[in-house]
Structure formats: structure tokens, C-alpha cells
Coordinates of C-alpha atoms in Angstrom, one line a residue:
F1 CA 124.1 60.9 200.1
I2 CA 127.6 59.0 200.3
Y3 CA 129.3 62.6 200.6
L4 CA 127.1 63.5 203.7
M5 CA 127.6 59.8 205.0
N6 CA 131.5 60.1 205.0
K7 CA 131.4 63.6 206.4
L8 CA 129.3 62.3 209.4
C9 CA 131.8 59.5 209.9
K10 CA 134.6 62.1 210.2
K11 CA 132.6 64.3 212.5
I12 CA 131.9 61.4 215.0
G13 CA 135.5 60.2 215.1
M14 CA 135.3 57.5 212.6
T15 CA 138.8 58.1 211.2
N16 CA 139.3 54.5 209.5
S17 CA 136.1 54.5 207.5
V18 CA 135.3 55.3 203.9
F19 CA 132.1 54.4 202.4
N20 CA 131.3 54.3 198.6
N21 CA 127.5 53.0 198.7
P22 CA 125.0 53.4 201.4
S23 CA 124.9 49.7 202.2
G24 CA 128.5 49.8 203.4
L25 CA 129.1 46.5 201.7
D26 CA 132.3 45.5 200.1
N27 CA 133.2 47.5 197.1
I28 CA 136.4 47.2 194.7
N29 CA 137.2 50.9 194.8
C30 CA 136.9 52.0 198.6
N31 CA 134.3 50.6 201.1
Y32 CA 136.1 49.8 204.4
T33 CA 135.9 50.1 208.1
T34 CA 137.3 48.8 211.4
A35 CA 135.5 47.2 214.2
Y36 CA 136.4 50.3 216.3
D37 CA 134.8 52.6 214.0
M38 CA 131.6 50.4 213.8
A39 CA 131.5 50.6 217.6
I40 CA 131.7 54.6 217.3
L41 CA 128.9 54.6 214.6
T42 CA 126.7 52.1 216.7
N43 CA 127.1 54.3 220.0
Y44 CA 126.4 57.5 217.8
S45 CA 123.2 55.7 216.4
L46 CA 121.9 54.8 219.8
K47 CA 121.3 58.3 220.6
N48 CA 118.4 58.1 218.0
D49 CA 115.4 56.6 220.0
K50 CA 113.9 54.9 216.7
F51 CA 117.1 53.4 216.1
K52 CA 117.5 52.1 219.6
E53 CA 113.9 50.6 219.4
I54 CA 114.6 48.8 216.0
Y55 CA 118.3 47.7 217.1
G56 CA 116.8 45.8 220.1
C57 CA 113.4 44.7 218.9
K58 CA 113.0 41.0 218.9
K59 CA 110.0 40.3 216.7
Y60 CA 108.0 42.6 214.4
V61 CA 104.8 42.1 212.3
A62 CA 104.2 44.5 209.4
T63 CA 100.9 44.4 207.3
I64 CA 101.1 45.3 203.6
Q65 CA 98.3 45.2 201.6
D66 CA 96.3 42.9 203.9
K67 CA 99.5 40.5 204.1
K68 CA 101.3 40.0 207.3
L69 CA 105.0 39.8 207.3
Y70 CA 106.8 38.4 210.3
F71 CA 110.2 39.4 211.2
R72 CA 112.5 38.0 213.9
H73 CA 115.9 39.6 214.9
K74 CA 118.7 37.1 213.8
H75 CA 120.9 38.3 216.6
R76 CA 120.5 35.5 219.2
L77 CA 121.8 37.5 222.1
V78 CA 119.0 39.8 221.7
H79 CA 116.6 36.8 222.5
N80 CA 118.5 35.3 225.3
T81 CA 120.6 37.8 227.0
S82 CA 119.8 40.1 229.9
N83 CA 120.7 44.1 229.9
I84 CA 121.2 43.9 226.1
V85 CA 120.2 46.9 224.2
G86 CA 120.4 45.4 220.7
G87 CA 122.7 44.0 218.1
K88 CA 123.4 43.5 214.4
T89 CA 124.7 40.5 212.4
G90 CA 126.1 40.7 209.1
Y91 CA 128.5 39.2 206.5
T92 CA 130.9 40.5 203.8
D93 CA 133.4 38.6 201.8
K94 CA 136.4 40.9 203.2
A95 CA 135.0 41.2 206.8
G96 CA 133.5 37.8 207.0
R97 CA 131.0 37.3 209.9
T98 CA 130.2 40.7 211.6
L99 CA 128.6 40.9 215.0
V100 CA 127.7 44.2 216.7
S101 CA 126.2 43.8 220.3
S102 CA 125.4 46.5 222.8
F103 CA 124.8 45.9 226.5
Y104 CA 123.8 48.2 229.7
I105 CA 126.8 47.6 232.1
N106 CA 126.8 49.8 235.4
E107 CA 124.4 52.3 233.8
E108 CA 126.3 52.9 230.6
I109 CA 126.1 51.2 227.2
I110 CA 129.2 49.2 225.9
T111 CA 129.3 48.2 222.5
V112 CA 131.1 45.1 221.4
V113 CA 132.2 44.5 217.7
T114 CA 133.8 41.6 215.9
F115 CA 134.8 40.9 212.5
N116 CA 135.7 37.4 211.0
S117 CA 135.3 35.4 214.2
R118 CA 134.0 31.9 214.4
N119 CA 133.2 32.3 218.1
D120 CA 131.6 35.7 217.9
W121 CA 128.5 34.9 220.1
Q122 CA 131.0 33.4 222.7
I123 CA 133.4 36.4 222.8
H124 CA 130.3 39.0 223.1
S125 CA 128.8 36.9 225.8
K126 CA 132.1 36.5 227.8
F127 CA 132.8 40.1 227.2
K128 CA 129.5 41.2 229.0
E129 CA 130.0 38.6 231.6
C130 CA 133.7 40.0 232.5
L131 CA 132.5 43.6 232.7
E132 CA 129.5 42.8 234.8
S133 CA 131.6 40.8 237.2
K134 CA 133.8 43.9 237.8
K135 CA 131.5 45.4 240.1
N136 CA 132.4 45.4 243.9
K137 CA 130.3 44.6 246.7
N138 CA 129.0 48.2 246.8
N139 CA 127.9 47.7 243.3
T140 CA 130.3 50.5 242.0
E141 CA 132.6 50.1 239.0
T142 CA 135.9 48.7 239.7
Y143 CA 137.1 48.7 236.0
N144 CA 138.2 51.6 233.9
L145 CA 137.0 51.8 230.4
G146 CA 140.2 53.6 229.6
A147 CA 142.1 50.4 230.1
L148 CA 140.2 49.0 227.1
K149 CA 141.8 51.7 224.8
P150 CA 144.8 49.2 223.9
L151 CA 142.3 46.6 222.6
S152 CA 140.5 49.3 220.6
E153 CA 143.8 50.5 219.1
R154 CA 144.5 46.8 218.1
L155 CA 141.1 46.8 216.3
R156 CA 142.3 49.8 214.3
G157 CA 145.0 47.8 212.7
K158 CA 147.9 49.1 214.3
K159 CA 151.4 47.5 213.9
D160 CA 151.4 45.7 217.3
D161 CA 148.5 43.4 216.5

């Protein structure tokens, strides 16, 4: 499974990730990734309708052996933000707090990923607001997503960070 996982990572363009267990949690030997690669993985995963449904599900009730289990999405933007596709929270010792959020912006999905940020909720909200405000009066895009490339390169750990 791990071999196939790493093979898929390379296939979809995750060039700065190596996994040594299926959870992706910190491992002494070699579990690592970047925020940029997590955005690639998220956008790839969003092509799967079942994943997309789970990623954006606010609440879920499961019944197992006549017992009801109640689940609530921990990603607060999923509950109170318009145009959100979904999100994922997480934590590892090395990455700290991790937050992934995907938004519908001008008919496309934009994914924001932060690692080890104390104000991650605000960063994701402000990023969404910034992109939404870049519409002109004809409701057409006035921003160039290619302009975000330097940010993504910084997230890959280039020397100019």
C-alpha cells in the first residue's frame, strides 16, 4: 500500500513528499510533505465525489449495533463560511497545527494549506475574502492564479523563504 501511495504522489506532482505509513503521521524514518503538496493531494482527491461529500459534511450520524454515533466536523470554516467545499484539521509534532480549506472562488476550487500557524483560521478566511474581492463589476476574474506561484514555491521550502 505504501509503495502505491508514494507512486501516486509522484504521478500527481507531489514532488516533495514521502510517506512511510498510511496515516501520514510523523515517523522517524521518512514521513514528510509540504503545504504545497497537500494542496495538490486535496485537489486530486476532490475529483472523487465520495471524498468531496465527506470533506464538506458538517454532521453525520452512524448507527452501529443499535447505537447511534454522532460526528461533527471539527473544521470551523465548514460550519460558518459560504462557498466552502470542505476542510481538514490536523496536528503532528513536526508540522504543528495543520489546516486545509477548499473554497469555490469564481467557479473554480482554491485550496489553502497552512502548517504550524497560530492564526490559521484567520489566514484561510482572509485568503478567501481577498480572492473573492478580486472580481470586477462584470463579475469576471481580475486576478491571475499564476501570480500565486511564488507563494507556492515558498511553501515548498525554497531558499528565499
